[in-house]
mmCIF file of C-alpha atoms in Angstrom:
data_model
loop_
_atom_site.group_PDB
_atom_site.id
_atom_site.type_symbol
_atom_site.label_atom_id
_atom_site.label_comp_id
_atom_site.label_asym_id
_atom_site.label_seq_id
_atom_site.Cartn_x
_atom_site.Cartn_y
_atom_site.Cartn_z
ATOM 1 C CA MET I 452 33.585 1.388 -188.556
ATOM 2 C CA PRO I 453 34.962 -0.027 -191.845
ATOM 3 C CA GLY I 454 36.774 2.345 -194.169
ATOM 4 C CA ALA I 455 35.808 3.315 -197.714
ATOM 5 C CA ILE I 456 37.539 0.122 -198.926
ATOM 6 C CA TYR I 457 37.302 -2.899 -196.638
ATOM 7 C CA ALA I 458 38.184 -6.567 -197.026
ATOM 8 C CA GLU I 459 38.104 -9.267 -194.374
ATOM 9 C CA GLY I 460 39.284 -12.843 -194.923
ATOM 10 C CA LEU I 461 39.481 -12.482 -198.713
ATOM 11 C CA VAL I 462 40.243 -15.839 -200.372
ATOM 12 C CA LYS I 463 40.484 -16.675 -204.085
ATOM 13 C CA THR I 464 41.891 -19.797 -205.698
ATOM 14 C CA PHE I 465 42.540 -20.789 -209.300
ATOM 15 C CA GLY I 466 42.664 -24.569 -209.410
ATOM 16 C CA ASP I 467 45.464 -25.582 -207.042
ATOM 17 C CA VAL I 468 46.837 -22.043 -206.827
ATOM 18 C CA LYS I 469 45.698 -19.932 -203.867
ATOM 19 C CA ALA I 470 46.045 -16.398 -205.215
ATOM 20 C CA LEU I 471 44.582 -14.793 -202.073
ATOM 21 C CA ASP I 472 44.827 -16.473 -198.695
ATOM 22 C CA GLY I 473 42.827 -14.501 -196.133
ATOM 23 C CA VAL I 474 43.641 -10.896 -197.061
ATOM 24 C CA ASP I 475 42.434 -8.133 -194.713
ATOM 25 C CA LEU I 476 42.406 -4.493 -195.846
ATOM 26 C CA ASP I 477 40.915 -1.310 -194.398
ATOM 27 C CA VAL I 478 41.349 2.023 -196.199
ATOM 28 C CA PRO I 479 39.956 5.122 -194.425
ATOM 29 C CA GLU I 480 38.062 7.646 -196.522
ATOM 30 C CA GLY I 481 40.224 10.211 -198.284
ATOM 31 C CA THR I 482 43.488 8.251 -197.966
ATOM 32 C CA VAL I 483 45.762 6.189 -200.225
ATOM 33 C CA LEU I 484 46.656 2.579 -199.509
ATOM 34 C CA GLY I 485 49.675 1.335 -201.412
ATOM 35 C CA LEU I 486 49.362 -2.394 -202.078
ATOM 36 C CA LEU I 487 52.929 -3.465 -202.610
ATOM 37 C CA GLY I 488 54.115 -6.854 -203.819
ATOM 38 C CA PRO I 489 56.024 -8.786 -206.489
ATOM 39 C CA ASN I 490 54.493 -10.318 -209.591
ATOM 40 C CA GLY I 491 52.152 -13.094 -208.544
ATOM 41 C CA ALA I 492 51.621 -11.788 -205.003
ATOM 42 C CA GLY I 493 47.860 -11.361 -205.511
ATOM 43 C CA LYS I 494 47.569 -7.581 -205.929
ATOM 44 C CA THR I 495 45.534 -7.579 -209.134
ATOM 45 C CA THR I 496 43.359 -10.450 -207.963
ATOM 46 C CA ALA I 497 42.457 -8.423 -204.858
ATOM 47 C CA VAL I 498 41.591 -5.395 -207.014
ATOM 48 C CA ARG I 499 39.431 -7.498 -209.324
ATOM 49 C CA CYS I 500 37.507 -8.931 -206.378
ATOM 50 C CA LEU I 501 36.952 -5.493 -204.826
ATOM 51 C CA THR I 502 35.750 -4.016 -208.140
ATOM 52 C CA THR I 503 33.197 -6.823 -208.856
ATOM 53 C CA LEU I 504 35.195 -8.256 -211.776
ATOM 54 C CA LEU I 505 35.957 -11.489 -209.946
ATOM 55 C CA ARG I 506 33.932 -13.333 -207.325
ATOM 56 C CA PRO I 507 35.990 -14.433 -204.314
ATOM 57 C CA ASP I 508 35.702 -17.889 -202.792
ATOM 58 C CA SER I 509 35.072 -16.320 -199.383
ATOM 59 C CA GLY I 510 35.424 -13.073 -197.491
ATOM 60 C CA LYS I 511 33.591 -9.876 -196.648
ATOM 61 C CA LEU I 512 34.041 -6.951 -199.041
ATOM 62 C CA LEU I 513 32.722 -3.398 -198.657
ATOM 63 C CA VAL I 514 33.392 -0.466 -200.995
ATOM 64 C CA ALA I 515 31.937 2.990 -200.295
ATOM 65 C CA GLY I 516 29.787 1.345 -197.626
ATOM 66 C CA LEU I 517 28.279 -1.081 -200.151
ATOM 67 C CA ASP I 518 28.459 -4.880 -200.066
ATOM 68 C CA VAL I 519 30.467 -5.895 -203.132
ATOM 69 C CA LEU I 520 28.823 -9.320 -203.391
ATOM 70 C CA LYS I 521 25.230 -8.205 -202.731
ATOM 71 C CA GLN I 522 25.259 -4.763 -204.393
ATOM 72 C CA PRO I 523 27.633 -5.037 -207.373
ATOM 73 C CA ASN I 524 25.778 -2.553 -209.589
ATOM 74 C CA GLU I 525 25.760 0.120 -206.891
ATOM 75 C CA VAL I 526 29.489 -0.483 -206.279
ATOM 76 C CA ARG I 527 30.272 -0.011 -209.981
ATOM 77 C CA ARG I 528 28.521 3.366 -209.945
ATOM 78 C CA SER I 529 30.692 4.472 -207.016
ATOM 79 C CA ILE I 530 34.170 3.529 -208.264
ATOM 80 C CA GLY I 531 36.713 4.257 -210.935
ATOM 81 C CA LEU I 532 39.170 1.632 -212.154
ATOM 82 C CA SER I 533 42.366 1.812 -214.131
ATOM 83 C CA GLY I 534 43.654 -1.699 -214.762
ATOM 84 C CA GLN I 535 47.109 -2.943 -215.676
ATOM 85 C CA PHE I 536 46.398 -2.693 -219.398
ATOM 86 C CA ALA I 537 44.901 0.264 -221.257
ATOM 87 C CA ALA I 538 41.231 -0.434 -222.052
ATOM 88 C CA VAL I 539 40.519 2.009 -224.858
ATOM 89 C CA ASP I 540 38.694 1.647 -228.181
ATOM 90 C CA GLU I 541 41.407 1.782 -230.825
ATOM 91 C CA TYR I 542 39.007 2.896 -233.563
ATOM 92 C CA LEU I 543 37.754 5.960 -231.681
ATOM 93 C CA THR I 544 39.715 9.153 -231.219
ATOM 94 C CA GLY I 545 40.993 10.117 -227.805
ATOM 95 C CA ARG I 546 38.208 12.664 -227.468
ATOM 96 C CA GLU I 547 35.550 10.156 -228.557
ATOM 97 C CA ASN I 548 36.822 7.588 -226.052
ATOM 98 C CA LEU I 549 36.392 10.004 -223.157
ATOM 99 C CA GLN I 550 33.035 11.324 -224.369
ATOM 100 C CA MET I 551 31.777 7.751 -224.706
ATOM 101 C CA VAL I 552 32.733 6.971 -221.102
ATOM 102 C CA GLY I 553 30.959 10.105 -219.916
ATOM 103 C CA GLN I 554 27.775 9.206 -221.787
ATOM 104 C CA LEU I 555 27.901 5.633 -220.449
ATOM 105 C CA TYR I 556 27.796 7.266 -217.011
ATOM 106 C CA GLN I 557 24.687 9.140 -218.244
ATOM 107 C CA MET I 558 26.353 12.533 -218.492
ATOM 108 C CA LYS I 559 24.727 14.927 -220.943
ATOM 109 C CA ALA I 560 26.563 15.217 -224.254
ATOM 110 C CA LYS I 561 27.699 18.809 -223.619
ATOM 111 C CA ALA I 562 29.004 17.964 -220.140
ATOM 112 C CA ALA I 563 30.770 14.822 -221.446
ATOM 113 C CA LYS I 564 32.506 16.876 -224.154
ATOM 114 C CA ALA I 565 33.600 19.546 -221.680
ATOM 115 C CA ARG I 566 34.974 16.924 -219.278
ATOM 116 C CA ALA I 567 36.791 15.155 -222.135
ATOM 117 C CA ASP I 568 38.451 18.423 -223.173
ATOM 118 C CA GLN I 569 39.506 19.088 -219.573
ATOM 119 C CA LEU I 570 41.066 15.641 -219.171
ATOM 120 C CA LEU I 571 42.819 15.764 -222.547
ATOM 121 C CA ASP I 572 44.536 18.977 -221.431
ATOM 122 C CA GLN I 573 45.324 17.568 -217.987
ATOM 123 C CA PHE I 574 46.983 14.450 -219.430
ATOM 124 C CA ASN I 575 48.842 16.272 -222.235
ATOM 125 C CA LEU I 576 46.771 14.635 -224.970
ATOM 126 C CA ALA I 577 45.088 17.713 -226.457
ATOM 127 C CA ASP I 578 47.307 17.714 -229.572
ATOM 128 C CA ALA I 579 46.318 14.097 -230.298
ATOM 129 C CA ALA I 580 42.676 14.436 -229.238
ATOM 130 C CA ASP I 581 41.280 13.862 -232.738
ATOM 131 C CA ARG I 582 43.585 11.017 -233.724
ATOM 132 C CA THR I 583 42.365 7.430 -233.405
ATOM 133 C CA ALA I 584 43.730 5.639 -230.344
ATOM 134 C CA LYS I 585 45.377 2.969 -232.502
ATOM 135 C CA THR I 586 47.891 5.622 -233.612
ATOM 136 C CA TYR I 587 48.852 6.405 -229.989
ATOM 137 C CA SER I 588 52.052 5.213 -228.389
ATOM 138 C CA GLY I 589 51.849 2.836 -225.435
ATOM 139 C CA GLY I 590 52.393 5.666 -222.967
ATOM 140 C CA MET I 591 49.686 7.789 -224.610
ATOM 141 C CA ARG I 592 47.200 4.930 -224.441
ATOM 142 C CA ARG I 593 48.029 4.503 -220.783
ATOM 143 C CA ARG I 594 47.345 8.165 -220.110
ATOM 144 C CA LEU I 595 44.070 7.993 -222.058
ATOM 145 C CA ASP I 596 42.985 4.984 -220.004
ATOM 146 C CA LEU I 597 43.779 6.823 -216.774
ATOM 147 C CA ALA I 598 41.836 9.840 -217.980
ATOM 148 C CA ALA I 599 38.838 7.611 -218.745
ATOM 149 C CA ALA I 600 38.885 6.298 -215.170
ATOM 150 C CA LEU I 601 38.551 9.888 -213.918
ATOM 151 C CA VAL I 602 35.712 11.086 -216.147
ATOM 152 C CA VAL I 603 33.140 11.097 -213.328
ATOM 153 C CA SER I 604 35.508 11.791 -210.378
ATOM 154 C CA PRO I 605 34.305 8.774 -208.349
ATOM 155 C CA PRO I 606 34.574 8.743 -204.525
ATOM 156 C CA VAL I 607 36.629 5.525 -204.605
ATOM 157 C CA MET I 608 39.404 4.790 -207.109
ATOM 158 C CA PHE I 609 41.398 1.655 -207.854
ATOM 159 C CA MET I 610 44.629 2.028 -209.815
ATOM 160 C CA ASP I 611 46.446 -1.175 -210.682
ATOM 161 C CA GLU I 612 50.090 -0.321 -211.455
ATOM 162 C CA PRO I 613 48.969 2.909 -213.149
ATOM 163 C CA THR I 614 52.389 4.304 -214.090
ATOM 164 C CA THR I 615 53.737 1.175 -215.800
ATOM 165 C CA GLY I 616 55.035 2.265 -219.203
ATOM 166 C CA LEU I 617 55.059 5.988 -218.395
ATOM 167 C CA ASP I 618 58.201 8.082 -218.687
ATOM 168 C CA PRO I 619 59.420 9.970 -215.578
ATOM 169 C CA ARG I 620 57.752 13.237 -216.642
ATOM 170 C CA ASN I 621 54.330 11.658 -217.114
ATOM 171 C CA ARG I 622 54.747 9.607 -213.936
ATOM 172 C CA GLN I 623 55.305 12.810 -211.971
ATOM 173 C CA MET I 624 52.276 14.344 -213.669
ATOM 174 C CA LEU I 625 50.092 11.407 -212.632
ATOM 175 C CA TRP I 626 51.370 11.662 -209.069
ATOM 176 C CA GLU I 627 50.150 15.267 -208.980
ATOM 177 C CA VAL I 628 46.741 14.189 -210.351
ATOM 178 C CA ILE I 629 46.490 11.535 -207.620
ATOM 179 C CA LYS I 630 47.375 14.076 -204.918
ATOM 180 C CA GLN I 631 44.664 16.427 -206.190
ATOM 181 C CA LEU I 632 42.092 13.619 -206.181
ATOM 182 C CA VAL I 633 42.886 12.596 -202.627
ATOM 183 C CA SER I 634 42.939 16.176 -201.363
ATOM 184 C CA GLY I 635 39.391 16.423 -202.748
ATOM 185 C CA GLY I 636 38.272 13.446 -200.649
ATOM 186 C CA THR I 637 38.789 10.509 -203.025
ATOM 187 C CA THR I 638 39.863 7.196 -201.486
ATOM 188 C CA LEU I 639 42.462 5.307 -203.510
ATOM 189 C CA LEU I 640 43.837 1.786 -203.525
ATOM 190 C CA LEU I 641 47.055 1.809 -205.534
ATOM 191 C CA THR I 642 48.971 -1.313 -206.505
ATOM 192 C CA THR I 643 52.545 -0.824 -207.588
ATOM 193 C CA GLN I 644 55.974 -2.373 -207.871
ATOM 194 C CA TYR I 645 57.592 1.072 -207.896
ATOM 195 C CA LEU I 646 58.656 1.409 -204.285
ATOM 196 C CA GLU I 647 59.352 5.115 -204.741
ATOM 197 C CA GLU I 648 55.735 5.544 -205.853
ATOM 198 C CA ALA I 649 54.326 3.942 -202.705
ATOM 199 C CA ASP I 650 56.770 5.971 -200.604
ATOM 200 C CA HIS I 651 55.678 9.182 -202.315
ATOM 201 C CA LEU I 652 51.898 8.727 -202.433
ATOM 202 C CA ALA I 653 50.613 6.251 -199.863
ATOM 203 C CA HIS I 654 49.406 7.185 -196.386
ATOM 204 C CA ASP I 655 49.595 3.498 -195.508
ATOM 205 C CA ILE I 656 51.281 0.502 -197.175
ATOM 206 C CA ALA I 657 50.313 -3.156 -197.133
ATOM 207 C CA VAL I 658 53.007 -5.586 -198.285
ATOM 208 C CA VAL I 659 51.581 -8.681 -199.963
ATOM 209 C CA ASP I 660 53.418 -11.905 -200.747
ATOM 210 C CA HIS I 661 52.048 -15.356 -201.611
ATOM 211 C CA GLY I 662 48.477 -14.043 -201.312
ATOM 212 C CA ARG I 663 48.858 -12.753 -197.745
ATOM 213 C CA VAL I 664 49.447 -9.366 -196.142
ATOM 214 C CA ILE I 665 52.806 -9.843 -194.436
ATOM 215 C CA ALA I 666 53.283 -6.284 -193.148
ATOM 216 C CA ARG I 667 51.274 -3.098 -192.779
ATOM 217 C CA GLY I 668 52.128 0.447 -191.756
ATOM 218 C CA THR I 669 53.325 3.827 -192.949
ATOM 219 C CA SER I 670 56.488 4.074 -195.000
ATOM 220 C CA ASP I 671 58.440 5.253 -191.954
ATOM 221 C CA GLN I 672 57.031 2.469 -189.761
ATOM 222 C CA LEU I 673 58.011 -0.217 -192.269
ATOM 223 C CA LYS I 674 61.486 1.248 -192.624
ATOM 224 C CA ALA I 675 61.847 1.352 -188.837
ATOM 225 C CA ARG I 676 61.138 -2.400 -188.745
ATOM 226 C CA THR I 677 64.197 -2.918 -190.922
ATOM 227 C CA GLY I 678 66.251 -0.878 -188.455
ATOM 228 C CA GLY I 679 69.385 1.224 -188.551
ATOM 229 C CA GLU I 680 71.074 2.947 -191.450
ATOM 230 C CA ARG I 681 72.885 1.704 -194.534
ATOM 231 C CA VAL I 682 76.407 2.337 -195.768
ATOM 232 C CA GLU I 683 76.599 2.213 -199.556
ATOM 233 C CA VAL I 684 79.946 1.964 -201.318
ATOM 234 C CA VAL I 685 80.717 1.927 -205.027
ATOM 235 C CA VAL I 686 84.232 0.587 -205.624
ATOM 236 C CA HIS I 687 86.252 1.699 -208.636
ATOM 237 C CA GLU I 688 87.625 -1.737 -209.543
ATOM 238 C CA ARG I 689 85.458 -4.842 -209.808
ATOM 239 C CA ASP I 690 88.367 -6.919 -208.464
ATOM 240 C CA HIS I 691 88.091 -5.020 -205.154
ATOM 241 C CA ILE I 692 84.493 -6.094 -204.453
ATOM 242 C CA ALA I 693 85.516 -9.123 -202.350
ATOM 243 C CA ILE I 694 87.937 -7.147 -200.149
ATOM 244 C CA ALA I 695 85.454 -4.273 -199.749
ATOM 245 C CA SER I 696 82.772 -6.772 -198.754
ATOM 246 C CA GLU I 697 85.083 -8.146 -196.074
ATOM 247 C CA VAL I 698 85.720 -4.625 -194.754
ATOM 248 C CA LEU I 699 82.018 -3.770 -194.596
ATOM 249 C CA LEU I 700 81.233 -7.052 -192.892
ATOM 250 C CA GLY I 701 83.480 -5.947 -190.033
ATOM 251 C CA PHE I 702 81.449 -2.779 -189.506
ATOM 252 C CA GLY I 703 77.999 -4.059 -190.414
ATOM 253 C CA LYS I 704 75.083 -5.374 -188.384
ATOM 254 C CA GLY I 705 73.947 -7.808 -191.032
ATOM 255 C CA ASP I 706 74.783 -9.287 -194.416
ATOM 256 C CA THR I 707 76.379 -7.203 -197.150
ATOM 257 C CA THR I 708 74.377 -6.890 -200.361
ATOM 258 C CA VAL I 709 76.499 -6.804 -203.516
ATOM 259 C CA GLU I 710 75.413 -5.551 -206.951
ATOM 260 C CA GLU I 711 78.143 -6.841 -209.254
ATOM 261 C CA HIS I 712 77.107 -4.882 -212.353
ATOM 262 C CA THR I 713 77.220 -1.505 -210.556
ATOM 263 C CA ARG I 714 80.063 -2.479 -208.158
ATOM 264 C CA LYS I 715 77.856 -1.284 -205.282
ATOM 265 C CA LEU I 716 77.925 -2.813 -201.805
ATOM 266 C CA THR I 717 75.371 -2.086 -199.070
ATOM 267 C CA VAL I 718 75.452 -3.076 -195.402
ATOM 268 C CA PRO I 719 73.197 -2.185 -192.419
ATOM 269 C CA VAL I 720 75.075 -0.294 -189.689
ATOM 270 C CA THR I 721 74.689 1.730 -186.514
ATOM 271 C CA GLY I 722 76.965 4.610 -185.619
ATOM 272 C CA GLY I 723 76.159 7.344 -188.106
ATOM 273 C CA ALA I 724 78.704 9.686 -189.648
ATOM 274 C CA LYS I 725 81.468 8.700 -187.211
ATOM 275 C CA LEU I 726 81.301 5.089 -188.388
ATOM 276 C CA LEU I 727 81.248 6.236 -192.023
ATOM 277 C CA ALA I 728 84.588 8.003 -191.478
ATOM 278 C CA GLU I 729 86.037 4.799 -189.994
ATOM 279 C CA VAL I 730 84.849 2.787 -193.020
ATOM 280 C CA ILE I 731 86.522 5.268 -195.387
ATOM 281 C CA ARG I 732 89.822 5.057 -193.475
ATOM 282 C CA GLU I 733 89.773 1.252 -193.482
ATOM 283 C CA LEU I 734 89.023 1.051 -197.205
ATOM 284 C CA ASP I 735 91.841 3.499 -197.881
ATOM 285 C CA SER I 736 94.282 1.494 -195.742
ATOM 286 C CA ARG I 737 93.440 -1.581 -197.823
ATOM 287 C CA GLY I 738 94.167 0.324 -201.038
ATOM 288 C CA ILE I 739 90.550 0.211 -202.241
ATOM 289 C CA GLU I 740 89.655 3.141 -204.490
ATOM 290 C CA ILE I 741 85.994 4.157 -204.285
ATOM 291 C CA ASP I 742 83.786 6.105 -206.713
ATOM 292 C CA ASP I 743 81.088 6.892 -204.184
ATOM 293 C CA ILE I 744 80.203 6.308 -200.537
ATOM 294 C CA GLY I 745 77.278 7.417 -198.418
ATOM 295 C CA LEU I 746 75.079 6.837 -195.402
ATOM 296 C CA ARG I 747 71.304 6.537 -195.882
ATOM 297 C CA ARG I 748 68.131 5.435 -194.173
ATOM 298 C CA PRO I 749 66.499 2.144 -195.169
ATOM 299 C CA THR I 750 64.400 2.282 -198.347
ATOM 300 C CA LEU I 751 61.289 0.280 -199.146
ATOM 301 C CA ASP I 752 63.594 -1.949 -201.201
ATOM 302 C CA ASP I 753 65.365 -2.825 -197.953
ATOM 303 C CA VAL I 754 61.992 -3.424 -196.289
ATOM 304 C CA PHE I 755 60.918 -5.765 -199.057
ATOM 305 C CA LEU I 756 64.177 -7.640 -198.978
ATOM 306 C CA SER I 757 64.009 -8.106 -195.214
ATOM 307 C CA LEU I 758 60.358 -9.222 -195.280
ATOM 308 C CA THR I 759 60.323 -11.498 -198.311
ATOM 309 C CA GLY I 760 63.926 -12.390 -199.047
ATOM 310 C CA HIS I 761 63.710 -10.853 -202.537
ATOM 311 C CA LEU I 762 63.237 -7.435 -204.112
ATOM 312 C CA ALA I 763 59.847 -6.276 -205.353
ATOM 313 C CA GLU I 764 60.720 -6.568 -209.040
ATOM 314 C CA GLU I 765 62.011 -10.118 -208.665
ATOM 315 C CA LYS I 766 60.094 -13.388 -208.423
ATOM 316 C CA ALA I 767 58.222 -12.910 -211.684
ATOM 317 C CA GLU I 768 55.733 -15.691 -212.169
ATOM 318 C CA ASP I 769 55.588 -18.053 -215.142
ATOM 319 C CA ASN I 770 53.601 -16.224 -217.811
ATOM 320 C CA GLY I 771 52.379 -19.404 -219.421
ATOM 321 C CA THR I 772 55.077 -19.852 -222.047
ATOM 322 C CA ASP I 773 55.933 -23.439 -221.137
ATOM 323 C CA THR I 774 55.055 -25.447 -224.217
ATOM 324 C CA ASN I 775 54.353 -28.534 -222.097
ATOM 325 C CA GLN I 776 51.395 -26.805 -220.430
ATOM 326 C CA THR I 777 47.883 -27.036 -221.765
ATOM 327 C CA PRO I 778 46.024 -23.810 -222.639
ATOM 328 C CA LYS I 779 43.892 -24.330 -219.525
ATOM 329 C CA ASP I 780 47.017 -24.614 -217.357
ATOM 330 C CA ARG I 781 48.461 -21.462 -218.872
ATOM 331 C CA LYS I 782 45.215 -19.563 -218.355
ATOM 332 C CA GLN I 783 45.063 -20.544 -214.686
ATOM 333 C CA LYS I 784 48.679 -19.513 -214.121
ATOM 334 C CA LYS I 785 48.082 -16.175 -215.810
ATOM 335 C CA GLU I 786 45.068 -15.551 -213.598
ATOM 336 C CA ALA I 787 47.035 -16.484 -210.477
ATOM 337 C CA ALA I 788 49.937 -14.241 -211.484
ATOM 338 C CA LYS I 789 47.602 -11.255 -211.491
#
């Protein structure tokens, strides 16, 4: 039986660009699916198709048991959506924005006001409740937009990179809100480039690249695919990076990754703490002073690198700034990059 969010063979093209190329998703009720991918992978396009904002070229889509293509109005009444960019009315106050959303959902005025007050407190916006949204900072607008998506506590939620622009404190606060929603039975599809966020919140993760799901599983399952452990070394002198890389290559089970600006080297290994001691002795015998060294499990960054050949924050698409492109070309590329 399909889950609360279900997609089969989802395809969407923009001109010659295939943004989605046969995506399959299945999110059981009351769970979180983290849709992970770089800019231009197709995450936002998938969300827009599932939330009735964009009609796919082909595919079967079900949300809350409803056919997205045949029952779009019923789907809209069953979902909440927080997009990549805050969608608030700048000329209304924070309180008025939330009350308006409640009344659009046909809540009585008293109930809409009470819910607005509750959300303003929950998202630390009570002190600014009666200021117009145009006076809010970017992070405050983001929080107001997220609050608006939760006015009616829908059974299915879509959050498209919800913590972009939030400081660490507010990001943690939103994570707690998401956990409370899911514990209450809400199903959530979360797109993100913050690998820590997917690791922290998602029951299941789908990795998307070039419009296709290239891997699926829990965080631990995806990390297990990468295999082994990692030795990380931070050398004291930048001139010692090459020699340290040579040393690690002798102990490693794969290529050494070097971050020049932080002087950090990482290599996959097997052997645990015993091997770590051997690495330290060899570095010392070569006269290489180190600032830090450690042994860790693979992260989702490692998973992404092994699956796609690049990190999640890399591979940003052209945002349409090429002056040789026509406005139509730029528009199509922007759509595809979502």
